[in-house]
Coordinates of C-alpha atoms in Angstrom, one line a residue:
M1 CA -51.8 0.8 55.6
K2 CA -54.3 -1.5 57.0
N3 CA -51.3 -4.0 57.4
R4 CA -50.0 -1.5 59.5
K5 CA -53.0 -0.6 62.0
L6 CA -53.4 -4.5 62.4
I7 CA -49.9 -5.2 63.2
F8 CA -50.2 -2.0 65.5
I9 CA -53.5 -3.4 66.9
G10 CA -51.9 -7.0 67.2
L11 CA -48.9 -6.0 69.1
F12 CA -51.2 -3.7 71.5
I13 CA -53.1 -6.8 72.2
F14 CA -50.0 -9.0 72.5
L15 CA -48.4 -6.2 75.2
S16 CA -51.5 -5.8 77.3
V17 CA -52.0 -9.6 77.8
V18 CA -48.2 -9.5 78.8
I19 CA -48.2 -6.6 81.3
G20 CA -51.4 -8.1 82.5
S21 CA -49.9 -11.4 83.1
F22 CA -47.2 -9.6 85.1
I23 CA -50.1 -7.7 87.1
Y24 CA -52.2 -10.4 88.0
F25 CA -50.2 -13.5 88.5
P26 CA -48.2 -13.3 92.1
K27 CA -44.8 -12.7 92.2
S28 CA -44.6 -13.6 95.6
I29 CA -45.6 -16.9 98.0
D30 CA -47.3 -13.8 100.1
T31 CA -49.2 -12.7 97.4
A32 CA -50.4 -16.1 96.2
L33 CA -51.9 -17.2 100.1
N34 CA -53.5 -13.7 100.1
R35 CA -55.6 -14.4 97.1
I36 CA -56.5 -17.5 98.9
K37 CA -59.4 -16.5 101.5
Y38 CA -60.7 -19.8 102.5
P39 CA -60.5 -21.3 105.5
F40 CA -59.4 -18.0 106.9
E41 CA -56.8 -14.7 105.6
V42 CA -53.4 -15.2 105.8
G43 CA -51.9 -13.9 109.0
E44 CA -47.9 -14.3 109.8
I45 CA -46.0 -16.6 107.4
L46 CA -43.9 -18.8 110.1
T47 CA -41.3 -20.6 108.1
S48 CA -41.3 -21.9 104.2
Q49 CA -39.4 -24.8 102.9
Q50 CA -38.2 -26.2 99.3
I51 CA -40.1 -29.5 99.4
D52 CA -39.3 -30.5 96.1
E53 CA -37.9 -29.1 92.5
N54 CA -40.5 -26.3 92.5
L55 CA -42.8 -26.8 95.6
I56 CA -42.9 -25.0 98.7
V57 CA -44.4 -25.9 102.3
V58 CA -45.7 -22.8 103.9
L59 CA -47.0 -22.8 107.4
Y60 CA -48.3 -19.5 108.3
T61 CA -51.3 -18.2 111.1
N62 CA -54.8 -16.5 110.9
K63 CA -54.9 -13.1 110.4
N64 CA -58.2 -12.7 112.7
N65 CA -57.0 -14.5 116.0
N66 CA -53.8 -15.9 115.2
N67 CA -54.5 -19.1 117.1
E68 CA -54.9 -21.0 114.2
L69 CA -51.8 -22.8 112.0
Q70 CA -52.5 -23.6 108.7
N71 CA -50.0 -25.3 105.8
A72 CA -49.9 -25.1 101.9
I73 CA -48.2 -26.3 99.5
I74 CA -46.9 -23.3 96.7
Q75 CA -45.8 -24.4 93.2
K76 CA -43.5 -21.7 91.7
N77 CA -43.6 -21.3 87.6
S78 CA -40.7 -19.5 86.4
I79 CA -41.7 -16.4 88.3
F80 CA -45.0 -16.9 89.3
Y81 CA -46.2 -18.6 92.5
S82 CA -49.5 -20.4 92.9
V83 CA -51.6 -22.9 95.8
V84 CA -51.3 -26.2 94.7
E85 CA -52.6 -27.2 98.0
M86 CA -54.1 -26.2 101.6
N87 CA -54.9 -28.5 104.4
G88 CA -56.3 -28.7 107.6
S89 CA -55.8 -26.6 110.9
L90 CA -54.4 -27.1 114.1
N91 CA -55.4 -24.8 116.9
I92 CA -52.1 -23.1 118.8
E93 CA -52.1 -22.4 122.6
I94 CA -48.9 -21.2 124.5
P95 CA -47.6 -24.4 126.7
Q96 CA -48.2 -25.1 130.3
K97 CA -48.4 -27.5 133.0
L98 CA -51.0 -29.9 132.3
D99 CA -53.7 -32.0 134.1
S100 CA -53.5 -35.6 133.9
G101 CA -55.7 -36.9 131.3
D102 CA -55.0 -34.0 128.7
L103 CA -53.6 -34.4 125.4
R104 CA -50.0 -33.4 125.3
T105 CA -50.2 -32.3 121.4
Q106 CA -51.7 -32.3 118.2
V107 CA -50.6 -33.1 115.3
L108 CA -51.8 -33.1 111.3
V109 CA -50.1 -34.8 108.7
S110 CA -51.1 -34.1 105.0
W111 CA -50.1 -35.7 102.2
Y112 CA -49.6 -34.4 98.8
D113 CA -49.1 -34.8 95.0
K114 CA -51.4 -37.4 95.0
S115 CA -49.0 -39.7 96.7
D116 CA -47.3 -41.1 100.3
K117 CA -45.4 -37.2 100.2
Y118 CA -46.5 -35.5 103.7
V119 CA -46.0 -32.5 105.4
V120 CA -46.4 -33.0 109.3
M121 CA -47.0 -30.1 111.7
A122 CA -47.6 -30.4 115.5
V123 CA -48.6 -28.2 118.3
A124 CA -47.3 -28.8 121.9
Y125 CA -49.7 -27.9 124.4
D126 CA -47.6 -29.4 127.3
E127 CA -44.4 -27.5 128.7
D128 CA -43.1 -31.1 129.1
V129 CA -42.5 -32.0 125.5
A130 CA -39.3 -30.9 124.0
A131 CA -39.1 -33.1 120.5
I132 CA -41.5 -34.7 118.3
T133 CA -40.4 -37.3 115.5
Y134 CA -42.5 -38.7 112.9
Q135 CA -41.3 -41.8 110.7
N136 CA -38.2 -42.0 112.7
Q137 CA -37.2 -38.0 111.8
E138 CA -37.0 -35.3 114.6
L139 CA -39.5 -32.5 113.6
T140 CA -38.1 -29.3 113.2
P141 CA -38.8 -27.1 116.2
L142 CA -40.4 -23.5 115.9
D143 CA -40.7 -21.3 119.3
I144 CA -42.5 -18.1 118.0
N145 CA -44.9 -15.5 120.1
G146 CA -44.6 -18.6 122.8
Y147 CA -45.9 -21.1 120.9
H148 CA -44.0 -24.4 120.7
L149 CA -44.5 -25.7 117.1
F150 CA -43.1 -28.3 115.1
Y151 CA -43.3 -29.3 111.1
G152 CA -41.3 -31.7 108.9
T153 CA -41.8 -33.2 105.5
G154 CA -41.1 -36.6 104.1
T155 CA -42.6 -39.3 102.2
G156 CA -44.2 -42.9 104.1
K157 CA -47.9 -43.9 105.2
Y158 CA -49.6 -43.3 108.4
E159 CA -47.2 -43.7 111.6
V160 CA -47.5 -42.6 115.5
Y161 CA -45.7 -40.1 116.2
E162 CA -43.2 -40.2 119.3
L163 CA -43.1 -37.3 122.0
F164 CA -39.7 -36.8 124.1
D165 CA -39.1 -34.7 127.3
Q166 CA -35.8 -32.4 127.6
E167 CA -33.8 -35.5 128.8
G168 CA -34.7 -37.5 126.0
N169 CA -37.2 -39.9 127.9
R170 CA -40.3 -41.1 125.4
L171 CA -43.3 -39.2 126.8
E172 CA -47.5 -40.8 126.3
H173 CA -49.6 -38.6 124.3
I174 CA -51.9 -38.3 127.3
K175 CA -50.4 -36.7 130.3
E176 CA -50.6 -39.4 132.8

């Protein structure tokens, strides 16, 4: 009789732990990101891309005012997701015709995995900027809500990025 009670109690504890794990651990990227409140709550997830076997890079905006771009590295473990790393943010604005001396873009390169692997994201403030390259790789453009955003991933040390207009002409980083 005592053995049955012990087996029942042990089985109850085991099932409670399993059910609790399924309830507690995030089963989606949204849930994993929304558990992190720093530096701000997640607004809109703009894009996600698989970068390694179990790693996903996610670009998202601020929930409160949608004017900050943030990236995070998410790891998928079997069916659960966890935030591995969150990096700096960029202010985003709708591109416009700039005055001389204004900065055309803002770029943030974030290294992860304690190596030379990186995620690069950029915001174009100048409507003339049509393409950005980093490490000789053209960044993927995202035109969302009127913002002109770019992102990419790769491996390498810090390098200066290049800007190009619609015709493929190289642009200076600061408007001339």
